[in-house]
Amino acid sequence: MLTADTIAQLQSRALASLAGVSDAASLEAFRIEFIGASGSFKTIMANLKDVPKEHKPAIGAALNQSKAAVEAAFEEKKQSLGAAASPVKDLIDVTEPGRIETQAVGRSHVLSRVRADLCEVFARMGFAVAESHELEDDDHNFVKLNIPPEHPARDPQDNFYVDRPGDVSKPRMLRSQTSTVQVRVMEAAVAKGGGKLREPIRVVAPGRVYRPDAVDATHSFMFHQIEGLYVDRGVTLVDLKTTLLQFAKAYFGADAEIRLRPSFFPFTEPSAELDMLIQLRPDQPPRWIELGGCGMVDPAVFAACGIDSEEWTGFAFGFGIERLAMGKYAIPDIRLLFENDLRFLAKI
Ligand code: DAH
């Protein structure tokens, strides 16, 4: 039977027990035993229902008072024990690792990485990076590259002209090749030398090019090329082939092989197409992959840029960056490089 006495006894037992508490663990044990959700005060509260009706208000009030007194003593004790008494769960563990798996970590697009890697490989061979306009004129895209007016590549149907050819003296177009940068770089070097080339040129020029091609697995109306130009005294085809072989081995691995197939470009003589033997997967035999064109700079191009071809010789090359990326990472379809589908990009 719950009486004022039982309540007083519980209160003094609790206060005596609290007096013996000296650390966080015993304080928590005290809390559980007396004032927790299944502590003694909660238990005797259940007996209130058996107390005769006329005593209920007094006993109930005594019980509340008693419990409040014990709780106040508990709070006081907790304060006096200080930080040492706070339950561990209230502390922030600054050493706990973050939940990285739930955060999307961004990175460069595969084409940006390939472009940067290519520039890095060529930089190790002494090539600086040059960049130039995407909006070009006929002169730089064709005329100074020795591409005559009747050449099929100059058909307005095959280029993105901004001006109608014939309407203005310098019709502008989105460049169809990065070979334009060769001309820009040679003109700038001659201007710097006061009308004469005075020092060698060694540059690569990565960038976007545009052609009105129908889009399929290997074609796009916009893609990227990396152009190379080396002009010096006594440059030969051997220098070209050695540079390309070194590049192939540096970028694709020591086993890479190259092959030059005779070809024709108006701005080089002789000209060649470059293929590389690349093993894409360990379970497949190596394959020849066509990467682009190259050759010795045609004297007509030197002349158009004000360079004396008796004194200077040079080589040039132009590769498709998407081709290189597809070769390096076994990407089957060029469209994957432009669709921005994270399911693909996250794996590359
Ligand atoms: N500009 C050529 C193209 O877009 C590629 C090329 C071929 C670049 C031979 C060169 C070169 O510099 O020497 O098809």
XYZ file of N, CA and C and ligand atoms in Angstrom, residues 176-177 179 182 211 225 227-228 265 267-268 293-295 316-318, ligand 1:
65
model
N 37.134 24.256 -89.881
C 36.856 22.836 -90.123
C 38.058 21.982 -89.751
N 39.163 22.631 -89.355
C 40.366 21.892 -88.963
C 41.246 22.799 -88.105
N 44.323 22.972 -88.415
C 45.488 23.389 -89.211
C 45.536 24.916 -89.344
N 48.243 26.454 -87.326
C 49.596 26.479 -87.915
C 49.865 27.841 -88.538
N 32.112 20.493 -88.763
C 31.811 20.091 -90.151
C 30.377 19.606 -90.209
N 40.329 18.340 -82.484
C 41.585 17.880 -83.086
C 42.744 18.416 -82.268
N 46.545 19.652 -83.270
C 47.444 19.922 -84.376
C 48.856 20.036 -83.832
N 49.841 19.610 -84.612
C 51.228 19.784 -84.184
C 52.007 20.473 -85.284
N 47.657 15.681 -98.626
C 47.022 16.869 -98.052
C 47.651 18.069 -98.764
N 48.517 20.870 -97.740
C 49.468 21.682 -96.956
C 50.723 20.929 -96.554
N 50.840 19.651 -96.952
C 52.077 18.912 -96.665
C 52.547 18.168 -97.909
N 46.267 12.797 -90.003
C 47.223 13.018 -91.086
C 48.472 13.722 -90.604
N 49.508 13.669 -91.452
C 50.763 14.342 -91.097
C 51.599 14.507 -92.364
N 52.703 15.190 -92.240
C 53.585 15.344 -93.395
C 54.568 16.475 -93.178
N 54.167 18.700 -89.772
C 52.892 19.021 -89.121
C 52.086 17.741 -88.996
N 51.190 17.726 -88.048
C 50.266 16.580 -87.931
C 48.957 17.077 -87.334
N 47.896 16.330 -87.570
C 46.597 16.664 -86.986
C 45.842 15.390 -86.674
N 43.749 19.004 -91.134
C 43.645 17.613 -91.551
C 42.216 17.148 -91.397
O 41.455 17.776 -90.713
C 44.552 16.744 -90.729
C 45.993 17.012 -91.005
C 46.650 16.311 -92.006
C 46.683 17.945 -90.273
C 47.967 16.524 -92.267
C 48.035 18.176 -90.556
C 48.654 17.451 -91.556
O 48.758 19.076 -89.865
O 49.990 17.712 -91.787
O 41.869 16.154 -91.973
